[in-house]
mmCIF file of C-alpha atoms in Angstrom:
data_model
loop_
_atom_site.group_PDB
_atom_site.id
_atom_site.type_symbol
_atom_site.label_atom_id
_atom_site.label_comp_id
_atom_site.label_asym_id
_atom_site.label_seq_id
_atom_site.Cartn_x
_atom_site.Cartn_y
_atom_site.Cartn_z
ATOM 1 C CA UNK A 229 155.770 96.143 99.920
ATOM 2 C CA UNK A 230 155.655 92.832 98.047
ATOM 3 C CA UNK A 231 155.721 89.287 99.396
ATOM 4 C CA UNK A 232 159.444 88.996 98.676
ATOM 5 C CA UNK A 233 160.284 92.207 100.575
ATOM 6 C CA UNK A 234 158.140 91.600 103.661
ATOM 7 C CA UNK A 235 159.954 90.297 106.733
ATOM 8 C CA UNK A 236 157.867 87.457 108.127
ATOM 9 C CA UNK A 237 157.882 86.597 111.845
ATOM 10 C CA UNK A 238 159.133 83.005 111.897
ATOM 11 C CA UNK A 239 160.318 82.687 115.476
ATOM 12 C CA UNK A 240 158.153 80.569 117.781
ATOM 13 C CA UNK A 241 156.587 78.711 114.846
ATOM 14 C CA UNK A 242 158.644 75.535 115.440
ATOM 15 C CA UNK A 243 160.789 76.578 112.499
ATOM 16 C CA UNK A 244 163.955 74.484 112.213
ATOM 17 C CA UNK A 245 165.684 77.438 110.582
ATOM 18 C CA UNK A 246 164.779 80.034 113.220
ATOM 19 C CA UNK A 247 163.904 78.112 116.382
ATOM 20 C CA UNK A 248 166.628 75.470 116.071
ATOM 21 C CA UNK A 249 169.572 77.870 116.303
ATOM 22 C CA UNK A 250 170.687 76.909 119.806
ATOM 23 C CA UNK A 251 171.013 73.234 119.009
ATOM 24 C CA UNK A 252 172.837 73.839 115.708
ATOM 25 C CA UNK A 253 175.026 76.864 116.467
ATOM 26 C CA UNK A 254 175.164 76.698 120.290
ATOM 27 C CA UNK A 255 173.742 80.227 120.389
ATOM 28 C CA UNK A 256 170.588 82.051 119.358
ATOM 29 C CA UNK A 257 172.598 85.162 118.495
ATOM 30 C CA UNK A 258 173.098 84.462 114.802
ATOM 31 C CA UNK A 259 171.156 85.490 111.712
ATOM 32 C CA UNK A 260 169.874 82.216 110.189
ATOM 33 C CA UNK A 261 170.958 81.838 106.556
ATOM 34 C CA UNK A 262 171.438 78.100 106.530
ATOM 35 C CA UNK A 263 168.890 75.279 106.061
ATOM 36 C CA UNK A 264 167.229 75.280 102.627
ATOM 37 C CA UNK A 265 163.827 76.777 103.180
ATOM 38 C CA UNK A 266 162.750 80.291 102.263
ATOM 39 C CA UNK A 267 161.665 83.225 104.417
ATOM 40 C CA UNK A 268 158.914 84.007 101.892
ATOM 41 C CA UNK A 269 155.234 83.168 102.117
ATOM 42 C CA UNK A 270 154.099 80.536 99.652
ATOM 43 C CA UNK A 271 151.888 81.612 96.723
ATOM 44 C CA UNK A 272 148.539 83.022 97.764
ATOM 45 C CA UNK A 273 146.757 80.399 95.665
ATOM 46 C CA UNK A 274 148.380 77.699 97.796
ATOM 47 C CA UNK A 275 147.414 79.382 101.047
ATOM 48 C CA UNK A 276 143.834 79.856 99.833
ATOM 49 C CA UNK A 277 143.563 76.211 98.799
ATOM 50 C CA UNK A 278 144.820 75.111 102.207
ATOM 51 C CA UNK A 279 142.440 77.443 104.044
ATOM 52 C CA UNK A 280 139.533 76.144 101.984
ATOM 53 C CA UNK A 281 140.513 72.591 102.891
ATOM 54 C CA UNK A 282 140.804 73.516 106.579
ATOM 55 C CA UNK A 283 137.383 75.161 106.482
ATOM 56 C CA UNK A 284 135.944 71.812 105.414
ATOM 57 C CA UNK A 285 137.209 70.504 108.743
ATOM 58 C CA UNK A 286 137.523 66.787 107.977
ATOM 59 C CA UNK A 287 140.970 65.293 107.398
ATOM 60 C CA UNK A 288 140.334 61.667 106.518
ATOM 61 C CA UNK A 289 142.331 59.429 104.199
ATOM 62 C CA UNK A 290 143.101 61.328 101.001
ATOM 63 C CA UNK A 291 143.391 60.110 97.410
ATOM 64 C CA UNK A 292 146.020 61.163 94.907
ATOM 65 C CA UNK A 293 143.647 61.388 91.952
ATOM 66 C CA UNK A 294 144.058 62.174 88.255
ATOM 67 C CA UNK A 295 143.717 65.920 88.900
ATOM 68 C CA UNK A 296 146.719 65.933 91.232
ATOM 69 C CA UNK A 297 148.760 63.791 88.842
ATOM 70 C CA UNK A 298 147.764 65.945 85.881
ATOM 71 C CA UNK A 299 149.002 69.047 87.696
ATOM 72 C CA UNK A 300 152.456 67.407 87.820
ATOM 73 C CA UNK A 301 152.336 66.171 84.220
ATOM 74 C CA UNK A 302 151.315 69.608 82.947
ATOM 75 C CA UNK A 303 153.874 71.451 85.081
ATOM 76 C CA UNK A 304 156.768 69.352 83.840
ATOM 77 C CA UNK A 305 155.648 69.760 80.245
ATOM 78 C CA UNK A 306 155.293 73.548 80.590
ATOM 79 C CA UNK A 307 158.414 74.268 82.606
ATOM 80 C CA UNK A 308 160.767 71.516 81.413
ATOM 81 C CA UNK A 309 159.429 70.439 78.000
ATOM 82 C CA UNK A 310 159.224 66.808 79.068
ATOM 83 C CA UNK A 311 156.121 64.740 78.413
ATOM 84 C CA UNK A 312 155.621 62.179 81.159
ATOM 85 C CA UNK A 313 152.702 59.835 81.833
ATOM 86 C CA UNK A 314 150.584 59.643 84.966
ATOM 87 C CA UNK A 315 151.464 55.997 85.509
ATOM 88 C CA UNK A 316 155.150 56.877 85.760
ATOM 89 C CA UNK A 317 154.474 58.656 89.073
ATOM 90 C CA UNK A 318 154.830 57.293 92.581
ATOM 91 C CA UNK A 319 154.683 59.376 95.766
ATOM 92 C CA UNK A 320 156.456 59.741 99.104
ATOM 93 C CA UNK A 321 156.843 62.364 101.854
ATOM 94 C CA UNK A 322 160.218 63.689 100.665
ATOM 95 C CA UNK A 323 162.981 63.326 98.109
ATOM 96 C CA UNK A 324 165.299 61.890 100.750
ATOM 97 C CA UNK A 325 162.656 59.334 101.734
ATOM 98 C CA UNK A 326 162.461 58.365 98.065
ATOM 99 C CA UNK A 327 166.238 58.121 97.813
ATOM 100 C CA UNK A 328 166.350 55.766 100.806
ATOM 101 C CA UNK A 329 163.668 53.616 99.182
ATOM 102 C CA UNK A 330 165.433 53.596 95.791
ATOM 103 C CA UNK A 331 168.752 52.539 97.308
ATOM 104 C CA UNK A 332 167.022 49.694 99.169
ATOM 105 C CA UNK A 333 164.919 48.577 96.208
ATOM 106 C CA UNK A 334 167.440 48.817 93.375
ATOM 107 C CA UNK A 335 170.806 48.043 94.983
ATOM 108 C CA UNK A 336 172.159 45.485 97.450
ATOM 109 C CA UNK A 337 174.303 45.820 100.602
ATOM 110 C CA UNK A 338 177.957 46.503 99.743
ATOM 111 C CA UNK A 339 177.075 47.642 96.202
ATOM 112 C CA UNK A 340 179.118 50.587 94.974
ATOM 113 C CA UNK A 341 177.224 53.863 94.535
ATOM 114 C CA UNK A 342 178.831 56.953 92.980
ATOM 115 C CA UNK A 343 178.359 60.537 94.181
ATOM 116 C CA UNK A 344 179.976 63.814 93.079
ATOM 117 C CA UNK A 345 181.456 65.774 95.960
ATOM 118 C CA UNK A 346 181.025 68.309 97.454
ATOM 119 C CA UNK A 347 177.351 67.352 97.545
ATOM 120 C CA UNK A 348 174.140 67.455 99.577
ATOM 121 C CA UNK A 349 174.836 65.891 102.981
ATOM 122 C CA UNK A 350 171.998 63.293 103.035
ATOM 123 C CA UNK A 351 173.578 61.499 100.064
ATOM 124 C CA UNK A 352 176.386 60.402 102.398
ATOM 125 C CA UNK A 353 173.954 59.395 105.132
ATOM 126 C CA UNK A 354 171.758 57.280 102.846
ATOM 127 C CA UNK A 355 174.711 55.213 101.649
ATOM 128 C CA UNK A 356 176.155 54.729 105.134
ATOM 129 C CA UNK A 357 172.814 53.792 106.680
ATOM 130 C CA UNK A 358 172.161 51.124 104.061
ATOM 131 C CA UNK A 359 175.694 49.725 103.994
ATOM 132 C CA UNK A 360 176.479 50.722 100.409
ATOM 133 C CA UNK A 361 180.051 51.418 99.350
ATOM 134 C CA UNK A 362 180.521 55.103 98.596
ATOM 135 C CA UNK A 363 182.560 55.944 95.479
ATOM 136 C CA UNK A 364 183.445 59.593 94.887
ATOM 137 C CA UNK A 365 183.912 61.487 91.643
ATOM 138 C CA UNK A 366 184.990 64.891 93.021
ATOM 139 C CA UNK A 367 183.927 67.921 91.015
ATOM 140 C CA UNK A 368 186.814 70.055 89.740
ATOM 141 C CA UNK A 369 186.932 73.789 90.483
ATOM 142 C CA UNK A 370 188.523 75.754 87.636
ATOM 143 C CA UNK A 371 188.324 79.528 87.234
ATOM 144 C CA UNK A 372 185.544 79.782 89.829
ATOM 145 C CA UNK A 373 183.475 77.155 88.004
ATOM 146 C CA UNK A 374 182.842 73.506 88.808
ATOM 147 C CA UNK A 375 183.229 70.852 86.129
ATOM 148 C CA UNK A 376 182.915 67.071 85.973
ATOM 149 C CA UNK A 377 186.114 65.060 85.623
ATOM 150 C CA UNK A 378 184.782 62.589 83.071
ATOM 151 C CA UNK A 379 187.994 60.589 82.894
ATOM 152 C CA UNK A 380 187.753 59.920 86.621
ATOM 153 C CA UNK A 381 183.978 59.384 86.286
ATOM 154 C CA UNK A 382 184.507 56.547 83.805
ATOM 155 C CA UNK A 383 187.370 55.081 85.815
ATOM 156 C CA UNK A 384 185.064 54.874 88.833
ATOM 157 C CA UNK A 385 182.210 53.303 86.844
ATOM 158 C CA UNK A 386 184.631 50.620 85.625
ATOM 159 C CA UNK A 387 185.082 49.529 89.240
ATOM 160 C CA UNK A 388 181.613 47.990 89.270
ATOM 161 C CA UNK A 389 179.432 50.914 90.331
ATOM 162 C CA UNK A 390 175.759 49.867 90.415
ATOM 163 C CA UNK A 391 174.110 53.276 90.824
ATOM 164 C CA UNK A 392 174.950 56.960 90.470
ATOM 165 C CA UNK A 393 173.226 59.724 92.450
ATOM 166 C CA UNK A 394 173.107 62.878 90.324
ATOM 167 C CA UNK A 395 172.339 66.241 91.923
ATOM 168 C CA UNK A 396 170.792 68.419 89.207
ATOM 169 C CA UNK A 397 170.856 71.386 89.660
ATOM 170 C CA UNK A 398 173.717 70.817 92.038
ATOM 171 C CA UNK A 399 173.522 71.563 95.758
ATOM 172 C CA UNK A 400 175.691 73.224 97.030
ATOM 173 C CA UNK A 401 177.809 74.450 94.074
ATOM 174 C CA UNK A 402 174.890 75.782 92.006
ATOM 175 C CA UNK A 403 175.733 74.172 88.664
ATOM 176 C CA UNK A 404 172.947 73.695 86.129
ATOM 177 C CA UNK A 405 174.362 70.916 83.995
ATOM 178 C CA UNK A 406 174.439 71.495 80.238
ATOM 179 C CA UNK A 407 172.988 69.096 77.686
ATOM 180 C CA UNK A 408 176.503 68.066 76.630
ATOM 181 C CA UNK A 409 177.441 67.211 80.217
ATOM 182 C CA UNK A 410 174.238 65.272 80.821
ATOM 183 C CA UNK A 411 174.587 63.355 77.563
ATOM 184 C CA UNK A 412 178.124 62.303 78.463
ATOM 185 C CA UNK A 413 176.930 61.111 81.879
ATOM 186 C CA UNK A 414 174.148 59.207 80.111
ATOM 187 C CA UNK A 415 176.519 57.619 77.593
ATOM 188 C CA UNK A 416 178.834 56.341 80.315
ATOM 189 C CA UNK A 417 176.075 55.114 82.617
ATOM 190 C CA UNK A 418 174.478 53.183 79.772
ATOM 191 C CA UNK A 419 177.866 51.779 78.749
ATOM 192 C CA UNK A 420 178.452 50.371 82.234
ATOM 193 C CA UNK A 421 174.786 49.590 83.011
ATOM 194 C CA UNK A 422 174.562 52.009 85.945
ATOM 195 C CA UNK A 423 171.193 53.072 87.387
ATOM 196 C CA UNK A 424 170.832 56.856 87.653
ATOM 197 C CA UNK A 425 169.079 58.292 90.704
ATOM 198 C CA UNK A 426 168.636 61.978 89.945
ATOM 199 C CA UNK A 427 167.681 64.518 92.607
ATOM 200 C CA UNK A 428 166.037 67.361 90.678
ATOM 201 C CA UNK A 429 164.333 69.103 93.583
ATOM 202 C CA UNK A 430 165.916 72.450 92.594
ATOM 203 C CA UNK A 431 165.015 72.036 88.914
ATOM 204 C CA UNK A 432 162.502 74.913 88.906
ATOM 205 C CA UNK A 433 164.990 77.346 90.462
ATOM 206 C CA UNK A 434 167.266 78.227 87.560
ATOM 207 C CA UNK A 435 168.623 81.653 86.660
ATOM 208 C CA UNK A 436 168.200 83.458 83.310
ATOM 209 C CA UNK A 437 170.239 82.077 80.387
ATOM 210 C CA UNK A 438 170.301 78.619 81.960
ATOM 211 C CA UNK A 439 167.856 75.763 81.506
ATOM 212 C CA UNK A 440 167.234 72.699 83.618
ATOM 213 C CA UNK A 441 167.051 69.542 81.515
ATOM 214 C CA UNK A 442 165.449 66.554 83.268
ATOM 215 C CA UNK A 443 167.994 63.777 82.910
ATOM 216 C CA UNK A 444 165.416 61.158 81.944
ATOM 217 C CA UNK A 445 164.186 63.378 79.101
ATOM 218 C CA UNK A 446 167.413 62.846 77.136
ATOM 219 C CA UNK A 447 166.181 59.653 75.451
ATOM 220 C CA UNK A 448 163.844 56.720 75.897
ATOM 221 C CA UNK A 449 166.822 54.496 76.643
ATOM 222 C CA UNK A 450 168.079 56.719 79.449
ATOM 223 C CA UNK A 451 164.536 57.146 80.827
ATOM 224 C CA UNK A 452 164.397 53.366 81.315
ATOM 225 C CA UNK A 453 167.584 53.567 83.412
ATOM 226 C CA UNK A 454 166.649 56.625 85.506
ATOM 227 C CA UNK A 455 164.679 57.357 88.675
ATOM 228 C CA UNK A 456 163.821 61.071 88.892
ATOM 229 C CA UNK A 457 163.098 62.672 92.271
ATOM 230 C CA UNK A 458 161.075 65.907 92.250
ATOM 231 C CA UNK A 459 158.943 67.984 94.620
ATOM 232 C CA UNK A 460 157.318 71.430 94.827
ATOM 233 C CA UNK A 461 158.838 71.844 98.290
ATOM 234 C CA UNK A 462 161.904 73.923 97.382
ATOM 235 C CA UNK A 463 160.147 75.758 94.539
ATOM 236 C CA UNK A 464 157.181 76.993 96.574
ATOM 237 C CA UNK A 465 158.493 76.741 100.163
ATOM 238 C CA UNK A 466 156.369 73.733 101.112
ATOM 239 C CA UNK A 467 158.939 71.495 102.811
ATOM 240 C CA UNK A 468 156.896 71.131 105.998
ATOM 241 C CA UNK A 469 153.942 69.712 104.046
ATOM 242 C CA UNK A 470 155.928 66.661 102.929
ATOM 243 C CA UNK A 471 154.926 66.104 99.318
ATOM 244 C CA UNK A 472 157.261 64.589 96.734
ATOM 245 C CA UNK A 473 157.190 62.132 93.882
ATOM 246 C CA UNK A 474 159.333 59.894 91.728
ATOM 247 C CA UNK A 475 159.093 59.660 87.945
ATOM 248 C CA UNK A 476 159.858 56.114 86.818
ATOM 249 C CA UNK A 477 159.219 55.055 83.224
ATOM 250 C CA UNK A 478 160.534 51.506 83.596
ATOM 251 C CA UNK A 479 157.628 49.522 84.996
ATOM 252 C CA UNK A 480 159.788 46.846 86.610
ATOM 253 C CA UNK A 481 161.668 49.476 88.601
ATOM 254 C CA UNK A 482 158.385 51.310 89.262
ATOM 255 C CA UNK A 483 156.868 48.142 90.764
ATOM 256 C CA UNK A 484 159.903 47.520 92.984
ATOM 257 C CA UNK A 485 159.869 51.082 94.289
ATOM 258 C CA UNK A 486 156.120 51.057 94.911
ATOM 259 C CA UNK A 487 156.344 47.751 96.794
ATOM 260 C CA UNK A 488 159.109 49.105 99.047
ATOM 261 C CA UNK A 489 157.137 52.292 99.710
ATOM 262 C CA UNK A 490 154.073 50.242 100.669
ATOM 263 C CA UNK A 491 156.128 48.088 103.039
ATOM 264 C CA UNK A 492 157.130 51.257 104.886
ATOM 265 C CA UNK A 493 153.669 52.854 104.697
ATOM 266 C CA UNK A 494 155.117 55.765 102.732
ATOM 267 C CA UNK A 495 153.254 55.501 99.427
ATOM 268 C CA UNK A 496 150.826 58.407 99.785
ATOM 269 C CA UNK A 497 150.650 62.116 100.593
ATOM 270 C CA UNK A 498 149.038 63.772 103.574
ATOM 271 C CA UNK A 499 145.895 65.813 102.986
ATOM 272 C CA UNK A 500 147.613 69.201 103.108
ATOM 273 C CA UNK A 501 150.591 68.180 100.987
ATOM 274 C CA UNK A 502 148.241 66.821 98.355
ATOM 275 C CA UNK A 503 146.255 70.059 98.309
ATOM 276 C CA UNK A 504 149.302 72.329 98.236
ATOM 277 C CA UNK A 505 151.075 70.408 95.462
ATOM 278 C CA UNK A 506 148.090 70.695 93.116
ATOM 279 C CA UNK A 507 147.499 74.389 93.854
ATOM 280 C CA UNK A 508 151.171 75.291 93.464
ATOM 281 C CA UNK A 509 151.579 73.573 90.119
ATOM 282 C CA UNK A 510 148.289 74.873 88.754
ATOM 283 C CA UNK A 511 148.484 78.463 89.995
ATOM 284 C CA UNK A 512 152.035 79.252 91.191
ATOM 285 C CA UNK A 513 153.845 80.026 87.958
ATOM 286 C CA UNK A 514 153.760 83.823 88.067
ATOM 287 C CA UNK A 515 154.872 83.753 91.717
ATOM 288 C CA UNK A 516 157.818 81.542 90.733
ATOM 289 C CA UNK A 517 158.844 83.801 87.868
ATOM 290 C CA UNK A 518 158.979 86.760 90.261
ATOM 291 C CA UNK A 519 160.889 84.695 92.819
ATOM 292 C CA UNK A 520 163.566 83.760 90.289
ATOM 293 C CA UNK A 521 164.048 87.430 89.405
ATOM 294 C CA UNK A 522 164.449 88.273 93.107
ATOM 295 C CA UNK A 523 166.915 85.442 93.695
ATOM 296 C CA UNK A 524 168.935 86.403 90.629
ATOM 297 C CA UNK A 525 169.263 89.955 91.966
ATOM 298 C CA UNK A 526 170.197 88.587 95.393
ATOM 299 C CA UNK A 527 172.892 86.359 93.926
ATOM 300 C CA UNK A 528 174.396 89.292 92.048
ATOM 301 C CA UNK A 529 174.273 91.485 95.158
ATOM 302 C CA UNK A 530 176.042 88.931 97.360
ATOM 303 C CA UNK A 531 178.701 88.321 94.728
ATOM 304 C CA UNK A 532 179.397 92.005 94.118
ATOM 305 C CA UNK A 533 179.472 92.939 97.803
ATOM 306 C CA UNK A 534 181.641 90.107 99.103
ATOM 307 C CA UNK A 535 184.145 90.339 96.274
ATOM 308 C CA UNK A 536 184.390 94.149 96.194
ATOM 309 C CA UNK A 537 184.430 94.717 99.964
ATOM 310 C CA UNK A 538 186.770 91.872 100.946
ATOM 311 C CA UNK A 539 189.930 90.413 99.481
ATOM 312 C CA UNK A 540 189.507 87.007 101.086
ATOM 313 C CA UNK A 541 186.084 85.816 99.883
ATOM 314 C CA UNK A 542 185.111 84.523 96.452
ATOM 315 C CA UNK A 543 181.579 83.556 95.443
ATOM 316 C CA UNK A 544 181.232 80.561 93.134
ATOM 317 C CA UNK A 545 179.298 81.427 89.989
ATOM 318 C CA UNK A 546 175.873 79.946 90.744
ATOM 319 C CA UNK A 547 173.487 79.088 87.901
ATOM 320 C CA UNK A 548 170.561 77.878 89.989
ATOM 321 C CA UNK A 549 169.114 77.112 93.465
ATOM 322 C CA UNK A 550 168.913 79.772 96.186
ATOM 323 C CA UNK A 551 172.126 78.586 97.817
ATOM 324 C CA UNK A 552 175.423 80.451 97.477
ATOM 325 C CA UNK A 553 178.753 78.607 97.783
ATOM 326 C CA UNK A 554 181.385 80.944 99.239
ATOM 327 C CA UNK A 555 185.098 80.179 98.879
ATOM 328 C CA UNK A 556 186.678 81.285 102.159
ATOM 329 C CA UNK A 557 190.155 79.871 101.538
ATOM 330 C CA UNK A 558 191.546 83.408 101.594
ATOM 331 C CA UNK A 559 190.857 83.532 105.324
ATOM 332 C CA UNK A 560 193.393 80.703 105.788
ATOM 333 C CA UNK A 561 191.355 78.939 108.483
ATOM 334 C CA UNK A 562 190.676 75.265 108.968
ATOM 335 C CA UNK A 563 187.050 74.151 108.841
ATOM 336 C CA UNK A 564 186.286 74.304 112.601
ATOM 337 C CA UNK A 565 187.901 77.752 112.886
ATOM 338 C CA UNK A 566 185.956 79.014 109.870
ATOM 339 C CA UNK A 567 182.653 77.820 111.322
ATOM 340 C CA UNK A 568 183.488 79.401 114.694
ATOM 341 C CA UNK A 569 184.453 82.679 113.012
ATOM 342 C CA UNK A 570 181.136 82.946 111.165
ATOM 343 C CA UNK A 571 179.158 82.192 114.324
ATOM 344 C CA UNK A 572 181.077 84.229 116.895
ATOM 345 C CA UNK A 573 182.488 87.117 114.865
ATOM 346 C CA UNK A 574 180.116 87.553 111.921
ATOM 347 C CA UNK A 575 177.103 86.241 113.878
ATOM 348 C CA UNK A 576 175.578 84.539 110.866
ATOM 349 C CA UNK A 577 174.341 80.982 110.746
ATOM 350 C CA UNK A 578 175.701 79.348 107.578
ATOM 351 C CA UNK A 579 176.209 75.711 106.591
ATOM 352 C CA UNK A 580 179.869 74.642 106.926
ATOM 353 C CA UNK A 581 181.243 73.413 103.620
ATOM 354 C CA UNK A 582 182.835 70.415 105.335
ATOM 355 C CA UNK A 583 179.321 68.967 105.710
ATOM 356 C CA UNK A 584 179.305 68.370 101.941
ATOM 357 C CA UNK A 585 182.554 66.427 101.870
ATOM 358 C CA UNK A 586 186.198 67.217 102.526
ATOM 359 C CA UNK A 587 186.312 69.120 99.208
ATOM 360 C CA UNK A 588 184.120 71.761 100.871
ATOM 361 C CA UNK A 589 186.326 72.332 103.915
ATOM 362 C CA UNK A 590 187.226 75.915 102.885
ATOM 363 C CA UNK A 591 183.677 76.887 101.928
ATOM 364 C CA UNK A 592 180.444 78.062 103.530
ATOM 365 C CA UNK A 593 176.917 77.716 102.116
ATOM 366 C CA UNK A 594 174.551 80.698 102.354
ATOM 367 C CA UNK A 595 170.778 80.661 101.835
ATOM 368 C CA UNK A 596 169.769 83.861 99.995
ATOM 369 C CA UNK A 597 165.996 83.178 99.907
ATOM 370 C CA UNK A 598 165.063 85.941 102.322
ATOM 371 C CA UNK A 599 163.907 89.561 102.126
ATOM 372 C CA UNK A 600 166.557 91.983 100.906
ATOM 373 C CA UNK A 601 166.882 93.666 104.304
ATOM 374 C CA UNK A 602 167.849 90.359 105.947
ATOM 375 C CA UNK A 603 170.219 89.522 103.112
ATOM 376 C CA UNK A 604 171.970 92.891 103.389
ATOM 377 C CA UNK A 605 172.291 92.521 107.143
ATOM 378 C CA UNK A 606 173.885 89.097 106.798
ATOM 379 C CA UNK A 607 176.274 90.158 104.052
ATOM 380 C CA UNK A 608 177.356 93.261 105.945
ATOM 381 C CA UNK A 609 177.980 91.247 109.108
ATOM 382 C CA UNK A 610 180.316 88.957 107.164
ATOM 383 C CA UNK A 611 182.134 91.872 105.482
ATOM 384 C CA UNK A 612 182.639 93.671 108.789
ATOM 385 C CA UNK A 613 183.911 90.555 110.535
ATOM 386 C CA UNK A 614 186.372 89.748 107.738
ATOM 387 C CA UNK A 615 187.736 93.292 107.557
ATOM 388 C CA UNK A 616 188.104 93.597 111.337
ATOM 389 C CA UNK A 617 190.128 90.409 111.733
#
């Protein structure tokens, strides 16, 4: 039995996903398929590197040296065909930490910042917490596929938007934006002098026949206008080790971001995150290729089962991430009733779509990064609950 088939015991490990059920769902009697971490062990090379570091037994202040930076530079060149420089990098514990810092450093209170809803919940929180004005460019669902309304996008930019937060690949709808789409975003943001803050944490998790294009790789001009947020945390299941980085070509913006990180004491990585990042990028590629194949099969299984065994559920065509966006409008429930139904009747712990904006009120988000036996159990619970209504 391979690493992606083995059911790992995660209870009583202080796992948010497994041990936080009572606080999130008001019951422990649900199968957790919610928060975005995986129920798979990280690559063996990562675990061995961490064990070697632990064996040393001293955990003093740790440098981010050229070897660590080169592992990032080489990974991005191999996987995404983008040549970056070491001095473009700056580090922080997480992508969301970096986003907070970027909003503080590059915008002012009451500035307008654009997001595309439904979208990752922390985007809303960052803007509210820093007193920025949220401007929405809702994605358009057509024929089970989300598209950007570029006419509305430009209309919103004209209103004086200072920054745009791009989610690429998109969480939760699973779009991997095409080159044409990205180039149109770039054209409009340059036209209206808008800074692009691009969350590309899911960029390694893309299904066959799709390709993640780092936004800043489009041109030198757009690279000067873009802050790219990346991390191995989603790719290799390392979220608890808190290791992420920003790629910033423009040295003025780079200096501002670095100064803000230093003010908060957030400009380095912990010893274990540093070690895991380097090992993952240097030795995790074959593990990732197998993971993507597993996730692709899982996506197809969930889609086929829910759509063939129920009349009410429709799975949005996902092109990347390990998150499935399920259209539950056929159940004709409001958002609170839908959440209650999934918890009490299906006994699965999913993320309510309403958390990603009002456009998600008839949706649920499912995490499919788990062994097949767990996935099948969760899917069958949902099917049974829907058909027994």
